[in-house]
Amino acid sequence: GAGMSVFAVIVVSSVVVALGAFIAGVVSAIKEQNQLAVVLNTTGGLLAMNTQQAIAYAQSISDSNVSTSEAIQVISEMAKAGNLGRESIAMITESAEQMKRLAGVAIEDTVKAFSKMADEPTKELIELAKRTGDVSPEVINLVQKLEDQGRKGEAAAIAMKALADANAEAARRIEQDLHPVAKFIAYLGELVKGLWEDIKDISRRALGGSTIVERIQDINNSLNTPSVF
């Protein structure tokens, strides 16, 4: 009857929508991995990791707030920056997620801020102190002393940690001041993000951390390998 027809339309429509979302998720995951492969092989020397290692690392640091996709994007942006090492991936990823979720700052902009901090620790740390008031004079003096002594790597590490701490404090204050309705909307957004990430994770498992080009090459190689039977 008419009731069954309406039910059938609803079921078919739901299947079509679900299939469309799945296909979109697969395409998005493939695009992410291919972009990651390009930047790691062109500008990501300091990170010292290949595509499979980067994806595995991104998955290992993902949690209830940080998605694998966000971690992959951070690693890609760090590779583009060229002056950030793998030891700071987790810290920068957490900071980038906080600033994106609560302050609306693009991931690439947060990574650029860390890159500038690594380039000119003392100068950028002073600017951070002026903007936020969350950096102590003692930390600034220590960073300046280390940089003057030629120990720029140590100075940069301390300065980047100060930036991460300042971002975390800013995120905490923003979250505390959010209107309940805004918090609920943000919660719904996180639910949608989680579902979308689940779809893309299926694709990542299917690809096994490889790009689509690498997967096609693997299939071709297996087809061209003579059977021993």
mmCIF file of C-alpha atoms in Angstrom:
data_model
loop_
_atom_site.group_PDB
_atom_site.id
_atom_site.type_symbol
_atom_site.label_atom_id
_atom_site.label_comp_id
_atom_site.label_asym_id
_atom_site.label_seq_id
_atom_site.Cartn_x
_atom_site.Cartn_y
_atom_site.Cartn_z
ATOM 1 C CA GLY A 1 0.000 0.000 0.000
ATOM 2 C CA ALA A 2 0.906 3.648 0.191
ATOM 3 C CA GLY A 3 2.489 3.167 3.601
ATOM 4 C CA MET A 4 4.850 0.496 2.298
ATOM 5 C CA SER A 5 5.760 2.694 -0.689
ATOM 6 C CA VAL A 6 6.670 5.589 1.588
ATOM 7 C CA PHE A 7 8.703 3.234 3.775
ATOM 8 C CA ALA A 8 10.532 1.870 0.738
ATOM 9 C CA VAL A 9 11.356 5.405 -0.447
ATOM 10 C CA ILE A 10 12.710 6.296 2.991
ATOM 11 C CA VAL A 11 14.860 3.144 3.103
ATOM 12 C CA VAL A 12 16.225 3.658 -0.411
ATOM 13 C CA SER A 13 16.901 7.347 0.278
ATOM 14 C CA SER A 14 18.740 6.474 3.493
ATOM 15 C CA VAL A 15 20.880 3.915 1.678
ATOM 16 C CA VAL A 16 21.702 6.411 -1.077
ATOM 17 C CA VAL A 17 22.646 9.101 1.463
ATOM 18 C CA ALA A 18 24.791 6.634 3.447
ATOM 19 C CA LEU A 19 26.500 5.388 0.287
ATOM 20 C CA GLY A 20 27.141 8.941 -0.833
ATOM 21 C CA ALA A 21 28.676 9.831 2.532
ATOM 22 C CA PHE A 22 30.839 6.710 2.426
ATOM 23 C CA ILE A 23 32.120 7.466 -1.084
ATOM 24 C CA ALA A 24 32.810 11.092 -0.120
ATOM 25 C CA GLY A 25 34.722 9.893 2.954
ATOM 26 C CA VAL A 26 36.814 7.475 0.909
ATOM 27 C CA VAL A 27 37.658 10.181 -1.643
ATOM 28 C CA SER A 28 38.567 12.621 1.147
ATOM 29 C CA ALA A 29 40.843 10.095 2.865
ATOM 30 C CA ILE A 30 42.592 9.248 -0.412
ATOM 31 C CA LYS A 31 43.096 12.941 -1.158
ATOM 32 C CA GLU A 32 44.570 13.526 2.330
ATOM 33 C CA GLN A 33 47.022 10.646 1.964
ATOM 34 C CA ASN A 34 48.128 11.680 -1.512
ATOM 35 C CA GLN A 35 48.729 15.276 -0.388
ATOM 36 C CA LEU A 36 50.672 13.984 2.612
ATOM 37 C CA ALA A 37 52.810 11.794 0.356
ATOM 38 C CA VAL A 38 53.646 14.757 -1.873
ATOM 39 C CA VAL A 39 54.734 17.118 0.910
ATOM 40 C CA LEU A 40 56.685 14.469 2.819
ATOM 41 C CA ASN A 41 58.651 13.588 -0.293
ATOM 42 C CA THR A 42 59.318 17.173 -1.343
ATOM 43 C CA THR A 43 59.703 19.294 1.803
ATOM 44 C CA GLY A 44 59.414 16.974 4.804
ATOM 45 C CA GLY A 45 63.043 15.975 5.303
ATOM 46 C CA LEU A 46 63.243 17.234 8.887
ATOM 47 C CA LEU A 47 60.303 15.034 9.932
ATOM 48 C CA ALA A 48 62.176 11.935 8.721
ATOM 49 C CA MET A 49 59.100 9.764 8.114
ATOM 50 C CA ASN A 50 57.367 8.236 5.120
ATOM 51 C CA THR A 51 53.639 8.320 4.373
ATOM 52 C CA GLN A 52 52.831 5.061 6.177
ATOM 53 C CA GLN A 53 54.766 6.131 9.279
ATOM 54 C CA ALA A 54 53.081 9.547 9.281
ATOM 55 C CA ILE A 55 49.586 8.069 9.055
ATOM 56 C CA ALA A 56 50.350 5.510 11.770
ATOM 57 C CA TYR A 57 51.669 8.297 14.002
ATOM 58 C CA ALA A 58 48.616 10.444 13.296
ATOM 59 C CA GLN A 59 46.344 7.560 14.271
ATOM 60 C CA SER A 60 48.348 6.934 17.453
ATOM 61 C CA ILE A 61 47.879 10.493 18.754
ATOM 62 C CA SER A 62 44.216 10.876 17.774
ATOM 63 C CA ASP A 63 41.741 10.961 20.660
ATOM 64 C CA SER A 64 38.273 12.235 21.530
ATOM 65 C CA ASN A 65 39.188 15.745 20.370
ATOM 66 C CA VAL A 66 41.953 15.282 17.810
ATOM 67 C CA SER A 67 40.958 13.359 14.680
ATOM 68 C CA THR A 68 43.372 11.425 12.497
ATOM 69 C CA SER A 69 42.579 13.834 9.649
ATOM 70 C CA GLU A 70 43.563 16.834 11.776
ATOM 71 C CA ALA A 71 46.801 15.145 12.808
ATOM 72 C CA ILE A 72 47.563 14.327 9.160
ATOM 73 C CA GLN A 73 46.922 17.946 8.201
ATOM 74 C CA VAL A 74 49.246 19.167 10.961
ATOM 75 C CA ILE A 75 52.001 16.820 9.773
ATOM 76 C CA SER A 76 51.508 18.045 6.190
ATOM 77 C CA GLU A 77 51.730 21.689 7.272
ATOM 78 C CA MET A 78 54.803 20.958 9.396
ATOM 79 C CA ALA A 79 56.444 19.325 6.398
ATOM 80 C CA LYS A 80 55.690 22.411 4.302
ATOM 81 C CA ALA A 81 57.193 24.658 7.009
ATOM 82 C CA GLY A 82 60.416 22.677 6.829
ATOM 83 C CA ASN A 83 61.784 23.711 10.227
ATOM 84 C CA LEU A 84 59.697 21.619 12.644
ATOM 85 C CA GLY A 85 60.783 18.176 13.825
ATOM 86 C CA ARG A 86 58.720 15.086 14.572
ATOM 87 C CA GLU A 87 59.302 15.465 18.333
ATOM 88 C CA SER A 88 56.858 18.398 18.326
ATOM 89 C CA ILE A 89 54.061 16.779 16.272
ATOM 90 C CA ALA A 90 51.899 15.775 19.244
ATOM 91 C CA MET A 91 52.223 19.158 20.966
ATOM 92 C CA ILE A 92 51.474 21.162 17.817
ATOM 93 C CA THR A 93 48.571 18.879 16.858
ATOM 94 C CA GLU A 94 46.889 19.299 20.242
ATOM 95 C CA SER A 95 47.401 23.064 20.107
ATOM 96 C CA ALA A 96 46.120 23.333 16.529
ATOM 97 C CA GLU A 97 42.995 21.334 17.384
ATOM 98 C CA GLN A 98 42.242 23.531 20.409
ATOM 99 C CA MET A 99 42.645 26.738 18.431
ATOM 100 C CA LYS A 100 40.537 25.446 15.538
ATOM 101 C CA ARG A 101 37.726 24.091 17.710
ATOM 102 C CA LEU A 102 37.456 26.971 20.169
ATOM 103 C CA ALA A 103 38.952 30.004 18.451
ATOM 104 C CA GLY A 104 38.265 29.249 14.797
ATOM 105 C CA VAL A 105 41.946 29.483 13.859
ATOM 106 C CA ALA A 106 42.898 27.442 10.793
ATOM 107 C CA ILE A 107 45.303 24.562 11.421
ATOM 108 C CA GLU A 108 47.786 25.932 8.901
ATOM 109 C CA ASP A 109 47.892 29.275 10.744
ATOM 110 C CA THR A 110 48.680 27.624 14.071
ATOM 111 C CA VAL A 111 51.460 25.571 12.475
ATOM 112 C CA LYS A 112 52.863 28.738 10.871
ATOM 113 C CA ALA A 113 52.942 30.379 14.318
ATOM 114 C CA PHE A 114 55.023 27.492 15.667
ATOM 115 C CA SER A 115 57.289 27.669 12.617
ATOM 116 C CA LYS A 116 57.910 31.386 13.195
ATOM 117 C CA MET A 117 58.622 30.639 16.863
ATOM 118 C CA ALA A 118 61.217 28.064 15.803
ATOM 119 C CA ASP A 119 62.840 30.542 13.405
ATOM 120 C CA GLU A 120 63.077 33.512 15.789
ATOM 121 C CA PRO A 121 62.429 32.266 19.343
ATOM 122 C CA THR A 122 63.220 35.420 21.295
ATOM 123 C CA LYS A 123 61.532 37.859 18.923
ATOM 124 C CA GLU A 124 58.362 35.794 18.564
ATOM 125 C CA LEU A 125 58.202 34.989 22.270
ATOM 126 C CA ILE A 126 58.304 38.699 23.135
ATOM 127 C CA GLU A 127 55.476 39.302 20.650
ATOM 128 C CA LEU A 128 53.495 36.457 22.236
ATOM 129 C CA ALA A 129 54.029 37.952 25.681
ATOM 130 C CA LYS A 130 52.733 41.325 24.473
ATOM 131 C CA ARG A 131 49.629 39.767 22.908
ATOM 132 C CA THR A 132 48.652 37.398 25.694
ATOM 133 C CA GLY A 133 50.445 38.346 28.909
ATOM 134 C CA ASP A 134 50.900 34.608 29.487
ATOM 135 C CA VAL A 135 54.693 34.443 29.139
ATOM 136 C CA SER A 136 56.880 35.173 32.157
ATOM 137 C CA PRO A 137 59.969 37.428 31.930
ATOM 138 C CA GLU A 138 62.045 34.512 33.238
ATOM 139 C CA VAL A 139 61.123 32.352 30.252
ATOM 140 C CA ILE A 140 61.889 35.184 27.825
ATOM 141 C CA ASN A 141 65.276 35.806 29.468
ATOM 142 C CA LEU A 142 66.131 32.096 29.334
ATOM 143 C CA VAL A 143 65.237 31.842 25.650
ATOM 144 C CA GLN A 144 67.232 34.962 24.829
ATOM 145 C CA LYS A 145 70.244 33.662 26.765
ATOM 146 C CA LEU A 146 70.150 30.315 24.970
ATOM 147 C CA GLU A 147 69.809 31.968 21.572
ATOM 148 C CA ASP A 148 72.705 34.345 22.331
ATOM 149 C CA GLN A 149 74.822 31.296 23.209
ATOM 150 C CA GLY A 150 74.078 29.729 19.860
ATOM 151 C CA ARG A 151 71.769 27.101 21.363
ATOM 152 C CA LYS A 152 68.881 27.971 19.082
ATOM 153 C CA GLY A 153 67.369 24.480 19.108
ATOM 154 C CA GLU A 154 66.938 24.570 22.893
ATOM 155 C CA ALA A 155 65.637 28.125 22.752
ATOM 156 C CA ALA A 156 63.098 27.166 20.082
ATOM 157 C CA ALA A 157 61.868 24.163 22.075
ATOM 158 C CA ILE A 158 61.183 26.309 25.151
ATOM 159 C CA ALA A 159 59.565 29.056 23.065
ATOM 160 C CA MET A 160 57.280 26.598 21.258
ATOM 161 C CA LYS A 161 56.251 25.057 24.580
ATOM 162 C CA ALA A 162 55.379 28.562 25.799
ATOM 163 C CA LEU A 163 53.245 29.082 22.684
ATOM 164 C CA ALA A 164 51.454 25.770 23.246
ATOM 165 C CA ASP A 165 50.792 26.722 26.877
ATOM 166 C CA ALA A 166 49.464 30.152 25.863
ATOM 167 C CA ASN A 167 47.162 28.578 23.276
ATOM 168 C CA ALA A 168 45.893 26.074 25.832
ATOM 169 C CA GLU A 169 45.163 28.852 28.311
ATOM 170 C CA ALA A 170 43.356 30.894 25.651
ATOM 171 C CA ALA A 171 41.296 27.834 24.676
ATOM 172 C CA ARG A 172 40.424 27.172 28.322
ATOM 173 C CA ARG A 173 39.191 30.738 28.801
ATOM 174 C CA ILE A 174 37.169 30.674 25.582
ATOM 175 C CA GLU A 175 35.518 27.371 26.511
ATOM 176 C CA GLN A 176 34.729 28.664 29.972
ATOM 177 C CA ASP A 177 33.024 31.758 28.547
ATOM 178 C CA LEU A 178 31.027 29.995 25.824
ATOM 179 C CA HIS A 179 27.243 30.297 25.972
ATOM 180 C CA PRO A 180 25.511 26.933 26.722
ATOM 181 C CA VAL A 181 23.875 26.990 23.277
ATOM 182 C CA ALA A 182 27.260 27.478 21.618
ATOM 183 C CA LYS A 183 28.645 24.583 23.654
ATOM 184 C CA PHE A 184 25.783 22.350 22.503
ATOM 185 C CA ILE A 185 26.343 23.317 18.859
ATOM 186 C CA ALA A 186 30.047 22.579 19.260
ATOM 187 C CA TYR A 187 29.156 19.199 20.776
ATOM 188 C CA LEU A 188 26.983 18.342 17.770
ATOM 189 C CA GLY A 189 29.825 19.386 15.495
ATOM 190 C CA GLU A 190 32.184 17.021 17.285
ATOM 191 C CA LEU A 191 29.686 14.162 16.838
ATOM 192 C CA VAL A 192 29.482 14.801 13.101
ATOM 193 C CA LYS A 193 33.272 15.061 12.907
ATOM 194 C CA GLY A 194 33.580 11.705 14.665
ATOM 195 C CA LEU A 195 31.197 9.976 12.257
ATOM 196 C CA TRP A 196 32.985 11.477 9.258
ATOM 197 C CA GLU A 197 36.336 10.339 10.652
ATOM 198 C CA ASP A 198 35.003 6.789 11.146
ATOM 199 C CA ILE A 199 34.105 6.659 7.457
ATOM 200 C CA LYS A 200 37.558 7.842 6.429
ATOM 201 C CA ASP A 201 39.234 5.366 8.790
ATOM 202 C CA ILE A 202 37.612 2.533 6.842
ATOM 203 C CA SER A 203 39.342 3.816 3.721
ATOM 204 C CA ARG A 204 42.666 4.213 5.520
ATOM 205 C CA ARG A 205 42.521 0.599 6.694
ATOM 206 C CA ALA A 206 41.684 -0.526 3.168
ATOM 207 C CA LEU A 207 44.658 1.389 1.792
ATOM 208 C CA GLY A 208 46.890 0.147 4.577
ATOM 209 C CA GLY A 209 48.567 3.536 4.917
ATOM 210 C CA SER A 210 49.416 3.628 1.221
ATOM 211 C CA THR A 211 48.382 6.227 -1.299
ATOM 212 C CA ILE A 212 45.986 5.133 -4.010
ATOM 213 C CA VAL A 213 48.836 5.219 -6.555
ATOM 214 C CA GLU A 214 50.952 2.935 -4.348
ATOM 215 C CA ARG A 215 48.002 0.577 -3.904
ATOM 216 C CA ILE A 216 47.458 0.339 -7.679
ATOM 217 C CA GLN A 217 51.170 -0.340 -8.136
ATOM 218 C CA ASP A 218 50.981 -3.139 -5.540
ATOM 219 C CA ILE A 219 48.054 -4.726 -7.386
ATOM 220 C CA ASN A 220 49.848 -4.463 -10.738
ATOM 221 C CA ASN A 221 52.985 -5.994 -9.252
ATOM 222 C CA SER A 222 51.023 -8.907 -7.834
ATOM 223 C CA LEU A 223 49.356 -9.487 -11.210
ATOM 224 C CA ASN A 224 52.686 -9.393 -13.011
ATOM 225 C CA THR A 225 54.392 -11.787 -10.573
ATOM 226 C CA PRO A 226 54.460 -15.358 -11.961
ATOM 227 C CA SER A 227 52.647 -17.908 -9.817
ATOM 228 C CA VAL A 228 54.712 -20.680 -8.266
ATOM 229 C CA PHE A 229 51.775 -23.109 -8.564
#
